[in-house]
Coordinates of C-alpha atoms (C1' of nucleotides) in Angstrom, one line a residue:
Chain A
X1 CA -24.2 -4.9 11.4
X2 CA -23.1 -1.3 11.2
X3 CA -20.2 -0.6 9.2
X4 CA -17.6 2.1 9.9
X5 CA -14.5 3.5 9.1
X6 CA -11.5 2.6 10.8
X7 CA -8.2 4.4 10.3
X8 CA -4.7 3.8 12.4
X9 CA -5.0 5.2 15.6
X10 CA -3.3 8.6 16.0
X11 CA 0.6 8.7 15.1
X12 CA 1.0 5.6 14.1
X13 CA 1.5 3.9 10.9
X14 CA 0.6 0.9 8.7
X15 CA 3.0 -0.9 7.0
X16 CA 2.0 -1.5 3.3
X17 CA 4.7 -4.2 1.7
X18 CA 6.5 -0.9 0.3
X19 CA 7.0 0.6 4.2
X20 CA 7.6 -2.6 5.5
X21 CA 10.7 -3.1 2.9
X22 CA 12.0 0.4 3.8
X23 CA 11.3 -0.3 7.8
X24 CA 13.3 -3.7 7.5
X25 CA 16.1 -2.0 5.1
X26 CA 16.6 0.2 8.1
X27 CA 16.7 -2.2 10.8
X28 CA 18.8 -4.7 9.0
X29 CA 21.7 -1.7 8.7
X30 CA 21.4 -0.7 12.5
X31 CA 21.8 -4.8 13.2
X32 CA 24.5 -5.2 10.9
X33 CA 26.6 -2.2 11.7
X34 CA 26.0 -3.0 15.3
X35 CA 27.3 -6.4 15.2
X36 CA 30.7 -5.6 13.1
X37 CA 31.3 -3.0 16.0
X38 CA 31.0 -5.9 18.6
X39 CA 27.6 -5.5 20.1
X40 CA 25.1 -7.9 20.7
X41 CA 21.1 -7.8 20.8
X42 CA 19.1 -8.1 23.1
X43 CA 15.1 -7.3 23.6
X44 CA 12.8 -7.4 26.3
X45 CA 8.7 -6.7 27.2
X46 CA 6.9 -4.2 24.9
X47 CA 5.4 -3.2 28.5
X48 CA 6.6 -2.7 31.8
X49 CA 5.2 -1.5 35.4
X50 CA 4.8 2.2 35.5
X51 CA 7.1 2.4 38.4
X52 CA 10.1 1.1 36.2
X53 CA 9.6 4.6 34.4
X54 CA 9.0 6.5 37.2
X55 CA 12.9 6.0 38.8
X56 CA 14.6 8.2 36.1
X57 CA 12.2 10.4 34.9
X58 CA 9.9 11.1 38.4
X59 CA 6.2 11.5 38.3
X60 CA 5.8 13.7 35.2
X61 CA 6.8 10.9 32.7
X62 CA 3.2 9.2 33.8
X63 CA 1.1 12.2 31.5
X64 CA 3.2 11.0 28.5
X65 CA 3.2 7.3 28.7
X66 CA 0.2 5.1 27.3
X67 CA -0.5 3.2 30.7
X68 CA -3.0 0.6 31.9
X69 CA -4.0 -1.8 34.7
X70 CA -3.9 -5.4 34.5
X71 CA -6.8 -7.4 35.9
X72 CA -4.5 -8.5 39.0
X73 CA -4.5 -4.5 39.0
X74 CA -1.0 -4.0 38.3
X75 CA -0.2 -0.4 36.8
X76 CA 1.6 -1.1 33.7
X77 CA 3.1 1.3 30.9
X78 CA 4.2 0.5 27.2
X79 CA 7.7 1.5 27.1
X80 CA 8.6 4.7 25.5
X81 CA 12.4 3.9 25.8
X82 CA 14.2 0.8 26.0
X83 CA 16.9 1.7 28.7
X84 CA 15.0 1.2 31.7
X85 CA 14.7 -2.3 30.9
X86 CA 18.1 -2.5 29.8
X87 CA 19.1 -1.2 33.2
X88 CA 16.7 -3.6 34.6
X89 CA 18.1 -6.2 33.2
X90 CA 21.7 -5.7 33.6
X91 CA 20.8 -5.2 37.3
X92 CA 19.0 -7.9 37.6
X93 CA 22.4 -10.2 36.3
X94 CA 24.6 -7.9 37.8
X95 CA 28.2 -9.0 38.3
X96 CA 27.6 -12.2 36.3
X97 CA 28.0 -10.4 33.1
X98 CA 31.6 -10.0 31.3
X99 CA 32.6 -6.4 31.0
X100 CA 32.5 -4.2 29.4
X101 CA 28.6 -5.1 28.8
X102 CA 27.9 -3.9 24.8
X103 CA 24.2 -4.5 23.8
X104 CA 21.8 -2.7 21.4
X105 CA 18.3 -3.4 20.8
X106 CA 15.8 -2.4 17.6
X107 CA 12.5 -1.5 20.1
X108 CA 9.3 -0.7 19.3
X109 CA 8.1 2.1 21.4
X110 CA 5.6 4.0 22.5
X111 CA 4.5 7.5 23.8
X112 CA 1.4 9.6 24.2
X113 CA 2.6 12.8 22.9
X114 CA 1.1 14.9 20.1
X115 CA 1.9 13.8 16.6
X116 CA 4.2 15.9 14.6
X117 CA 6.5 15.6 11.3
X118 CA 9.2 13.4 12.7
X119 CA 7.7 12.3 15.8
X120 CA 4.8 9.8 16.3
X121 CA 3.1 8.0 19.3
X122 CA 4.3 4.7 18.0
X123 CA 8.2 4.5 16.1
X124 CA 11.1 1.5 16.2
X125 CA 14.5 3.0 18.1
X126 CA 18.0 1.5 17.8
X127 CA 19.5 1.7 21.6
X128 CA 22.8 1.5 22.0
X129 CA 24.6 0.8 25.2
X130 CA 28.1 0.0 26.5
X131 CA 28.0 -0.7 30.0
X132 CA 30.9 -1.1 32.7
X133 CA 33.6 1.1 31.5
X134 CA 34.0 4.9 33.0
X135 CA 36.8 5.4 30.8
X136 CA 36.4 7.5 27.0
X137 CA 36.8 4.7 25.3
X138 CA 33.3 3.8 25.7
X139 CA 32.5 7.3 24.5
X140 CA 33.8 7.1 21.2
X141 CA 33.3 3.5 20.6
X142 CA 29.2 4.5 20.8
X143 CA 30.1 7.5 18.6
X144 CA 32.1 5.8 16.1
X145 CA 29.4 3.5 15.7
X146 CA 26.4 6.0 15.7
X147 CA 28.1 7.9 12.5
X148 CA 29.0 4.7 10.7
X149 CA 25.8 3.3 10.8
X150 CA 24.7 6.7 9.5
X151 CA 27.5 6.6 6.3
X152 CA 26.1 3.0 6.4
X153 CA 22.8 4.2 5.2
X154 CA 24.8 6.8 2.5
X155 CA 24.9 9.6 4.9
X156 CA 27.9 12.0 5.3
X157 CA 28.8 15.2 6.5
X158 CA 26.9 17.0 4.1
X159 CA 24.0 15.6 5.3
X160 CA 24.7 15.3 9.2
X161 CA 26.8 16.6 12.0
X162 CA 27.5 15.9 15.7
X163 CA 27.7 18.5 18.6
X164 CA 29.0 17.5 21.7
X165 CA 29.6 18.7 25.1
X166 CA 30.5 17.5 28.7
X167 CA 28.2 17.9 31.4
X168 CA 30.3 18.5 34.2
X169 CA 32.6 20.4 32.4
X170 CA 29.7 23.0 31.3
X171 CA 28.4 23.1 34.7
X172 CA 32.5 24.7 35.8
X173 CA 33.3 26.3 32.7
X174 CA 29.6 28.6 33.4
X175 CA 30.1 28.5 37.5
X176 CA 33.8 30.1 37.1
X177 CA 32.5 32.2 34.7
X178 CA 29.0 33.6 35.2
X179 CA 26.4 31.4 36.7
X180 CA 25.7 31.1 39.9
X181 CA 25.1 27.9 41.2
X182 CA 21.1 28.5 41.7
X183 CA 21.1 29.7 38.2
X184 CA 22.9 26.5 36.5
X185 CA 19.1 25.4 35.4
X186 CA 18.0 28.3 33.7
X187 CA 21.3 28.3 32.2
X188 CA 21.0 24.9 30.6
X189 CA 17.4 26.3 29.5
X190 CA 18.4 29.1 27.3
X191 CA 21.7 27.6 26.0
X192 CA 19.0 24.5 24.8
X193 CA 17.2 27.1 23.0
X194 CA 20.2 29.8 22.2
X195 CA 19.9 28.9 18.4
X196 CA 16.3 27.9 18.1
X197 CA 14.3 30.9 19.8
X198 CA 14.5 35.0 20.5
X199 CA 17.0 35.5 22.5
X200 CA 15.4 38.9 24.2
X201 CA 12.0 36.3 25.0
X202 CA 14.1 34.1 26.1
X203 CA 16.1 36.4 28.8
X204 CA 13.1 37.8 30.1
X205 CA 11.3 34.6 30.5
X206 CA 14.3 33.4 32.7
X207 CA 15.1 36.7 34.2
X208 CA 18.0 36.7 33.4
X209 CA 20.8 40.1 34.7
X210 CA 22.2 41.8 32.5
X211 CA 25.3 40.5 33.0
X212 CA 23.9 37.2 32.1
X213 CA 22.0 38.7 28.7
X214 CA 25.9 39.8 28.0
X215 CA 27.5 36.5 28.2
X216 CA 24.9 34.5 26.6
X217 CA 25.0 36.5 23.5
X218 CA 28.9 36.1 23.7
X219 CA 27.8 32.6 23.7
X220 CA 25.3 32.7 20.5
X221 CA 27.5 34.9 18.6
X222 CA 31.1 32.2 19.2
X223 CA 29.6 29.3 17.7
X224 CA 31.3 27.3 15.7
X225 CA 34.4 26.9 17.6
X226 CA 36.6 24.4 19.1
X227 CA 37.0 23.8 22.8
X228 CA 40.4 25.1 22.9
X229 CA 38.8 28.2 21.0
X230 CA 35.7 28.7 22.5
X231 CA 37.5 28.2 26.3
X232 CA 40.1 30.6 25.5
X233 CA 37.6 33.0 24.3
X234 CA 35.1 32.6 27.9
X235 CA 38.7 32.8 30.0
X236 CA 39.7 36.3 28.1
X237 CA 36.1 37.5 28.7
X238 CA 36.2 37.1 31.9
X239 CA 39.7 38.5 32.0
X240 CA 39.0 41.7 30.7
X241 CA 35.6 41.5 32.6
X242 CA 37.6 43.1 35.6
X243 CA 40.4 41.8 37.8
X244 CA 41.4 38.2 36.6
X245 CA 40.4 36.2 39.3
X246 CA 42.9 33.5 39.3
X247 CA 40.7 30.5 41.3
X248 CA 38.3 30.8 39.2
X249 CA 40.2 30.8 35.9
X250 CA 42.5 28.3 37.4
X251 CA 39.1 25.8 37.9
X252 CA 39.0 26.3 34.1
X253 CA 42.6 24.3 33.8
X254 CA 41.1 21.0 35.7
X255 CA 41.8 18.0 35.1
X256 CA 38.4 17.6 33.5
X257 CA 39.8 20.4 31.0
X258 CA 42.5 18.1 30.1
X259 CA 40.1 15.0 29.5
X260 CA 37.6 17.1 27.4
X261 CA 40.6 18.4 25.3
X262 CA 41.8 14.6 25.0
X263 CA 39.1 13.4 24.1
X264 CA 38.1 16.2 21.0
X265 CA 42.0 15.3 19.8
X266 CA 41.2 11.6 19.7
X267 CA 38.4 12.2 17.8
X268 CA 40.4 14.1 15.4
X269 CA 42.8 10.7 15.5
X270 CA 39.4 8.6 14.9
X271 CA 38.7 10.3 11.7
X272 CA 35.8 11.8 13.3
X273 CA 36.9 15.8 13.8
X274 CA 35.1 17.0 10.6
X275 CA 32.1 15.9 11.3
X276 CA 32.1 16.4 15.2
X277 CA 32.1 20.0 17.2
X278 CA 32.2 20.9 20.8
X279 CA 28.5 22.8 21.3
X280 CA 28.0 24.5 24.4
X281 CA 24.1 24.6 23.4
X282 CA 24.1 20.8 23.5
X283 CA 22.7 20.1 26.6
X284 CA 19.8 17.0 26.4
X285 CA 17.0 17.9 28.5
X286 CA 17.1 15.4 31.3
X287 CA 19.3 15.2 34.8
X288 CA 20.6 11.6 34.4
X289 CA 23.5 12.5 32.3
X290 CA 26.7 12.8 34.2
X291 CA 29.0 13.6 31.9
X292 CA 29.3 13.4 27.8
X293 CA 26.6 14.0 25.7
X294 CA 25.6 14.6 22.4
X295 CA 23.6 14.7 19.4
X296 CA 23.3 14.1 16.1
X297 CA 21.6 16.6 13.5
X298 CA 20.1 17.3 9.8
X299 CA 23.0 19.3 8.3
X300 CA 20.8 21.1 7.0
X301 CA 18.8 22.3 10.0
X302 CA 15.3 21.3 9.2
X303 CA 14.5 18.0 11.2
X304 CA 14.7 16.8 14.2
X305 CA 17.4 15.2 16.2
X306 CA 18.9 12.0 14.0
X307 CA 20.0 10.4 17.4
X308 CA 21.5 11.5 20.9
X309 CA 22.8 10.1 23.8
X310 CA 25.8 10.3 26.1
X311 CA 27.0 8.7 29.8
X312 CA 24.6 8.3 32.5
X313 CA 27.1 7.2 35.0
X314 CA 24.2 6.5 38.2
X315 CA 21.7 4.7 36.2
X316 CA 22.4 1.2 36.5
X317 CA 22.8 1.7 40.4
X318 CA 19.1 3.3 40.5
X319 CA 17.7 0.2 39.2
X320 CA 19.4 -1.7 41.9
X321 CA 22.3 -2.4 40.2
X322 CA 26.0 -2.5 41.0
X323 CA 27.4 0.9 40.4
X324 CA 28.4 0.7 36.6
X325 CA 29.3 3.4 34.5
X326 CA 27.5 3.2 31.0
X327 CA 27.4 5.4 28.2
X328 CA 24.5 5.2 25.5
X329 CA 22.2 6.5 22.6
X330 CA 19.5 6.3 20.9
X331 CA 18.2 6.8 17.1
X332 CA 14.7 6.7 16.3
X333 CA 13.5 5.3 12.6
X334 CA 11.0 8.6 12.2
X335 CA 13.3 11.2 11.5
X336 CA 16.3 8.9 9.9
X337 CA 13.8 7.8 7.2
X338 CA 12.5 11.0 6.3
X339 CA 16.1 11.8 5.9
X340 CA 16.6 9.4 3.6
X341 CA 13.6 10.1 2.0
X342 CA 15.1 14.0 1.4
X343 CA 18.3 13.1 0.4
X344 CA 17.3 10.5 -2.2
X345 CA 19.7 7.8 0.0
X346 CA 16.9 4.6 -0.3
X347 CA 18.0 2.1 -3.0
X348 CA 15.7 2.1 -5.6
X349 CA 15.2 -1.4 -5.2
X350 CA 14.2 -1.1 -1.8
X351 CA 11.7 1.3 -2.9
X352 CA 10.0 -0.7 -5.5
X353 CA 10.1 -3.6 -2.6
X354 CA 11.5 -6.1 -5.7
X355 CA 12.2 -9.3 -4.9
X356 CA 12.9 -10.7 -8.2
X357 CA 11.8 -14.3 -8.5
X358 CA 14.6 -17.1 -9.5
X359 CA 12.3 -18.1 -11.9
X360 CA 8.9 -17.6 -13.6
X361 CA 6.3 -20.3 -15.1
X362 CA 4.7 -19.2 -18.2
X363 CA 1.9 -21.8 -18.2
X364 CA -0.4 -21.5 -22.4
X365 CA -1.7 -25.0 -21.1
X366 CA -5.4 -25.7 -21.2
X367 CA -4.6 -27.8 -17.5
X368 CA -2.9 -25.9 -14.7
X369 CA -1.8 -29.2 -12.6
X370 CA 2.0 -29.5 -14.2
X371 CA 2.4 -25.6 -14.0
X372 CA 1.2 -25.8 -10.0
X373 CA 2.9 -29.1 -9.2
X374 CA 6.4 -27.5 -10.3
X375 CA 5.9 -24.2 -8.6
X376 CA 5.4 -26.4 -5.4
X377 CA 8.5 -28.3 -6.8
X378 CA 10.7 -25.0 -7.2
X379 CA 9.3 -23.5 -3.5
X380 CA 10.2 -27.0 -1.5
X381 CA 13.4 -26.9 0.2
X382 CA 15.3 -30.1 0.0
X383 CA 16.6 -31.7 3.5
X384 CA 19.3 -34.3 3.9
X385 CA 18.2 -35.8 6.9
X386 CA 21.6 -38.0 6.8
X387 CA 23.5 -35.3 7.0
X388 CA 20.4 -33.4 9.0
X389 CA 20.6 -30.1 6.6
X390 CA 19.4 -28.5 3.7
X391 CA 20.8 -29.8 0.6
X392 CA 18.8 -27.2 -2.0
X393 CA 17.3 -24.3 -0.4
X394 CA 13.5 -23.8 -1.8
X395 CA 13.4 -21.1 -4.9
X396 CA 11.7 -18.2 -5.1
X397 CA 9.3 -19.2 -8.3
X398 CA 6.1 -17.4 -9.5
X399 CA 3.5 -17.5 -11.8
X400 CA 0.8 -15.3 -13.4
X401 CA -2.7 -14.9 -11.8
X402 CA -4.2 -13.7 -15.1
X403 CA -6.3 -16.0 -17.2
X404 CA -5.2 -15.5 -20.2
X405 CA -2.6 -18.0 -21.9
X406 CA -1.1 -15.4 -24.5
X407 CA 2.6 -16.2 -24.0
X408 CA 3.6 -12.7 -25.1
X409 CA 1.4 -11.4 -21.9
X410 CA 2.9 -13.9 -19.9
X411 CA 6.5 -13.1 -20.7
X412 CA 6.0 -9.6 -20.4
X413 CA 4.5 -10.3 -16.5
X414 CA 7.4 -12.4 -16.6
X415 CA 10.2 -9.9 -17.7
X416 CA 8.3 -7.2 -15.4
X417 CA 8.9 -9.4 -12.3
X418 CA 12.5 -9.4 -12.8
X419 CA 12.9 -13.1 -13.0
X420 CA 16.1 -14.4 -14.3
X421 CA 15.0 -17.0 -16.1
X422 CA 11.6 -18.4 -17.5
X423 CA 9.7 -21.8 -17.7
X424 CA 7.2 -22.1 -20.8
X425 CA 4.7 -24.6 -20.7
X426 CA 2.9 -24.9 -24.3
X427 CA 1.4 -27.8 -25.9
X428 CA 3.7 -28.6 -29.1
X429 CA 6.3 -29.3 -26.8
X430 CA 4.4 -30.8 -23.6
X431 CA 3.2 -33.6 -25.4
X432 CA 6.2 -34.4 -26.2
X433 CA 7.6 -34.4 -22.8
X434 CA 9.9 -31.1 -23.0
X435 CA 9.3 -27.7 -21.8
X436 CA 11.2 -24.3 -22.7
X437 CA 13.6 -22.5 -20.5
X438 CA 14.5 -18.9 -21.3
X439 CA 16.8 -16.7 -19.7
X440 CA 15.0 -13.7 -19.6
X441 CA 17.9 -11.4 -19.5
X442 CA 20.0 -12.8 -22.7
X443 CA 16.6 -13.4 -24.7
X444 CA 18.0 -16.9 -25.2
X445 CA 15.9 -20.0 -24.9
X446 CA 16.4 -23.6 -24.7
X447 CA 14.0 -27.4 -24.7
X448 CA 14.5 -29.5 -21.8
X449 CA 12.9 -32.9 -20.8
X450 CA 10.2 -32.5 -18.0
X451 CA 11.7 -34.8 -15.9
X452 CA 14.8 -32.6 -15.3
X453 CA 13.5 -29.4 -15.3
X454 CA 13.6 -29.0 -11.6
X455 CA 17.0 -30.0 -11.2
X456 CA 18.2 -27.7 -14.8
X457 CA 16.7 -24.6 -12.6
X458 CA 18.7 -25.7 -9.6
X459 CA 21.5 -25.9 -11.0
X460 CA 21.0 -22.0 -13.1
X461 CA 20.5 -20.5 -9.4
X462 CA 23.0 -22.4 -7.1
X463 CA 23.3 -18.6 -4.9
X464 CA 19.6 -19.1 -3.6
X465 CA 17.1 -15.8 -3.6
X466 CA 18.9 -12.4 -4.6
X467 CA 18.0 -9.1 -3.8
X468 CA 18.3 -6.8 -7.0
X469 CA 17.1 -4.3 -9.5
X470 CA 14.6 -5.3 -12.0
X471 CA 16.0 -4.7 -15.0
X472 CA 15.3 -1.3 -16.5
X473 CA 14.0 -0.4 -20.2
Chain B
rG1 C1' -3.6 19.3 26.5
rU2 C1' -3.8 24.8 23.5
rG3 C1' -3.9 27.6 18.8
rG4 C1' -3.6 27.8 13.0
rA5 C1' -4.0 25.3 8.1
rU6 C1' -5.6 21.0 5.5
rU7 C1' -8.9 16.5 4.1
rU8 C1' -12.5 14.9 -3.2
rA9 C1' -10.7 7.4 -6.7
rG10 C1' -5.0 3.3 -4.5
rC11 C1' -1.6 8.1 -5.7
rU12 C1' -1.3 13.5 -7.5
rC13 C1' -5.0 16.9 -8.1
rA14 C1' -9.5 19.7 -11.0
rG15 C1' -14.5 20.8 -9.6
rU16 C1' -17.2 28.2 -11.5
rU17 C1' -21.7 32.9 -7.3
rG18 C1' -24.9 26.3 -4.1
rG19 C1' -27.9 23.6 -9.6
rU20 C1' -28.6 17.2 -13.9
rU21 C1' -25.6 11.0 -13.1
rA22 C1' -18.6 14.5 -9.2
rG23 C1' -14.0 14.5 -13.4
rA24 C1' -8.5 14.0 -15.4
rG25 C1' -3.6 11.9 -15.3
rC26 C1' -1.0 7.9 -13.2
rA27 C1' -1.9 3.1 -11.0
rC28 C1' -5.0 -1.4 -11.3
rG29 C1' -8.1 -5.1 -14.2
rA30 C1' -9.9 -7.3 -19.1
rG31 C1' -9.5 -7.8 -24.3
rG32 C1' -6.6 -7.1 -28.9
rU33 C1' -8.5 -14.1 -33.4
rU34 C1' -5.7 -19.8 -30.3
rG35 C1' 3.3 -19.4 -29.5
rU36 C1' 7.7 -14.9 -27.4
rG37 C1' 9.2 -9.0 -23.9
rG38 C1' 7.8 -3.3 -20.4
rU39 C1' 5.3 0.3 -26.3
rC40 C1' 0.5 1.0 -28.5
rC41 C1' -5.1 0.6 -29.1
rU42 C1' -10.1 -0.4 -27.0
rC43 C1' -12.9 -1.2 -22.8
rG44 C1' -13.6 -1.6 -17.5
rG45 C1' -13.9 -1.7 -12.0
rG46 C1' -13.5 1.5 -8.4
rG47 C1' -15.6 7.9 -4.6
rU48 C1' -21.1 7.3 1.9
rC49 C1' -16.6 14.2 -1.6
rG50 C1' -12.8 12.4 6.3
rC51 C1' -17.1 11.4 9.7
rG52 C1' -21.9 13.4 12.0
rG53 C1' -25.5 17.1 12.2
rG54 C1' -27.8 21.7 10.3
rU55 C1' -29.5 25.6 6.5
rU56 C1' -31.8 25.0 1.6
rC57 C1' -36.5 23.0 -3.4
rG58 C1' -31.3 21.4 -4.0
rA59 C1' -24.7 21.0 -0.5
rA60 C1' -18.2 18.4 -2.5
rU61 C1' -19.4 23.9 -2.2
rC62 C1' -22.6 27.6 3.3
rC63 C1' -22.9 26.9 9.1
rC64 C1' -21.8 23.9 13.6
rG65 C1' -19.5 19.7 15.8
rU66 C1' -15.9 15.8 15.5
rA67 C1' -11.6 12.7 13.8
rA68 C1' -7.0 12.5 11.3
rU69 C1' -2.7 14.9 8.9
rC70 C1' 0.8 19.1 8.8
rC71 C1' 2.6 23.5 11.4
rA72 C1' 3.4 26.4 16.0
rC73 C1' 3.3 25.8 21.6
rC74 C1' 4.2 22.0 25.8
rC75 C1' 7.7 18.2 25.9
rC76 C1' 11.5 15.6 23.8
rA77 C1' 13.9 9.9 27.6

RNA sequence: GUGGAUUUAGCUCAGUUGGUUAGAGCACGAGGUUGUGGUCCUCGGGGUCGCGGGUUCGAAUCCCGUAAUCCACCCCA
């Protein structure tokens, strides 16, 4: 048989005990921080038919999925996102649900796109959904959520900031000002790519007038304002542009001004003003958004989007839903762990992938069997069946794998593993009927009769296993 | 899918104009005279030099192809 070298398919990863500790560290934080804030998990199939992709994203989605046909010859995709079978899924229970609907789901997903630092074909992303309110509320209850998950992990605004805009009130504040309705989507285009790309490329590539060129680079050059600001600023512009024309600056006073300006203040009331700014750039590419959006970035400008999301109030309705307002994002484990990787936020424990053991058998017997018997001992859970639960919850207990029976090896493998405490099995003592027990940390050691051994060490770790830091020189 | 850079031990990297059996540090393993702590000493296992062709007396080194990684496009749900 030939042999030959395999490696992981393109962009994706293996997950060596190390990984795997730092992929679960991650997960557990986005479970935990989504549970305190009230929502509840859900998951469904890895793979779904290609036409469940096709209904928000059209035809062109089909190039960058990873699709196949079953032998009944059903076209099937793996998902690259999870909210088309969230959708699905709240259509397919419709109005049996309780509102509002708050669900989140850790989903491994999948797209055929080229490989890059932050971005791979396979990746776990933390959805987020609130489903069945069209008021704000739902807005900043994703948001707050999305940033304290991020402080969760050790994050703050040193390291990460939010930009935010409103759909529908970019598409009046640029139609009252200088867009014309045919030109709203090459608008969007170059204020997605205002900070990122040459401006002058980007004009000619969009053909833009030169009273647009004018306005954008207003645009580029007021960042970093507040609404309040940065409105003021377009209405004086457009004042002194010529003759104030008062519908059009009059459309700039809606009543969708007044929510957008709410809403920035209650975010200010939240706690959540520092860290958050109106963007006009933020626009996230695709049509289904109806209103809010917004995204979450490195601070420091050199990765990708941390997470994004917004309200997408048709989207439930296109599945065949009832007509539910939801709002939503998404964070993708790629990015956030290189992140944390930069910024020096993973525990070191998590790093070394320690789990110490409760306790440690230092066997310098010729005969293995009592060594192996107790281990089994220490591992077993105990169950009550009268009271049908577990009345001692297994230990975690290890050994050595070397041959040698040099005790001052042993304990130093022993010590090494982080153990709290250690069992030492020699022959003065064995024969008659007593073994050692140390307590690795205090270097303090004392003989107890075989026959209680098991329940001594039960009774030194009543909390069950611990996650913590070897101890250090 | 299109361009550019990269690929030598588990990891980080040396390797001269093409010339004996491809090296180092870390990591890993064994031993250090029969019983107590991460040090130290000695020794050791590991590499089809990404993979496949070609040139040559001889290729890690030069040429071609190919895969993966990173970067820039495309796209970003």
């Amino acid at each position: 048989m030939a042999t030959e070298n395999f490696q992981a398919p393109k962009g994706t990863r293996d997950f060596y005990p190390e990984d795997m500790a730092v992929r679960r560290y991650i997960e557990d934080i986005w479970r935990r921080v989504s549970v305190r804030h009230g929502f509840q998990e859900v998951d469904g199939p890895t793979f779904e038919s290609l036409d469940l992709y096709k209904v928000k994203s059209g035809e062109e989605i089909v190039s960058q999925l990873f699709s196949f046909t079953d032998r009944g010859g059903r076209d099937l995709a793996l998902r690259p996102e999870f909210t088309p079978t969230l959708a699905r899924m709240v259509a397919q229970r419709g109005a049996g649900l309780p509102r509002p609907i708050k669900w989140f789901s850790i989903a491994r997903c999948y797209r055929a796109e080229q490989p890059q630092k932050g971005r791979l074909r396979e990746f776990m992303q933390w959805n987020v959904d609130y489903i069945g309110d069209t008021s704000d509320r739902a807005e900043r209850e994703c948001l707050a959520l999305c940033v304290d998950a991020l402080r969760e992990f050790g994050l703050d605004d040193a390291d990460f900031h939010v930009g935010w805009n409103h759909r529908e009130w970019l598409n009046r504040l640029l139609t009252s000002t200088f867009v014309s309705p045919d030109r709203l989507g090459a608008a969007y285009y170059i204020l997605d790519r205002l900070h990122k790309y040459d401006r002058k490329a980007l004009y000619s590539e969009q053909k833009c007038s030169d009273g647009e060129r004018e306005w954008f680079d207003f645009i580029a050059d007021t960042k970093n304002q507040s609404l309040a600001e940065l409105t003021d600023l377009l209405i004086q512009k457009k004042s002194s542009g010529g003759a104030p024309e008062r519908s059009q600056t009059a459309a700039l006073s809606s009543e969708i001004y007044s929510t957008v300006r709410e809403f920035e203040k209650r975010l200010k009331d939240n706690g959540l003003g520092a860290m958050c700014r109106f963007d006009l750039s933020i626009v996230r590419g695709l049509a289904y958004y109806t209103g809010f959006v917004f995204e979450v970035s490195d601070r420091q400008g050199e990765n990708r989007a941390i997470a994004g999301g917004g309200r997408y109030d048709n989207l439930i309705k296109m599945f065949g839903g009832p007509s539910l307002g939801a709002v939503g994002f998404g964070m993708g484990d790629v990015v956030l762990e290189i992140l944390l990787r930069q910024r020096n936020k993973l525990p070191g424990a998590i790093l070394d992938n320690h789990r110490n053991p409760d306790v440690f058998i230092v066997n310098a017997l010729e005969d293995t069997t009592c060594a192996e018997s107790l281990i089994f001992q220490l591992r077993r859970s105990q169950w009550d069946a009268a009271r049908a639960r577990i009345e001692h919850p297994g230990l975690y207990a290890a050994c050595s794998y070397r041959s040698t029976r040099n005790i001052g090896k042993l304990l130093q493998e022993a010590a090494a593993s982080g153990a709290k405490l250690a069992v030492i099995l020699a022959p003065a003592e064995f024969q008659q009927g007593l073994a050692k027990l140390k307590n690795l940390a205090e270097r303090t050691e004392r003989e107890i009769p075989l026959a209680s051994l098991v329940a001594e060490i039960r009774q030194r770790c009543p909390a069950g296993p611990a996650l913590s830091r070897p101890p250090s020189g």
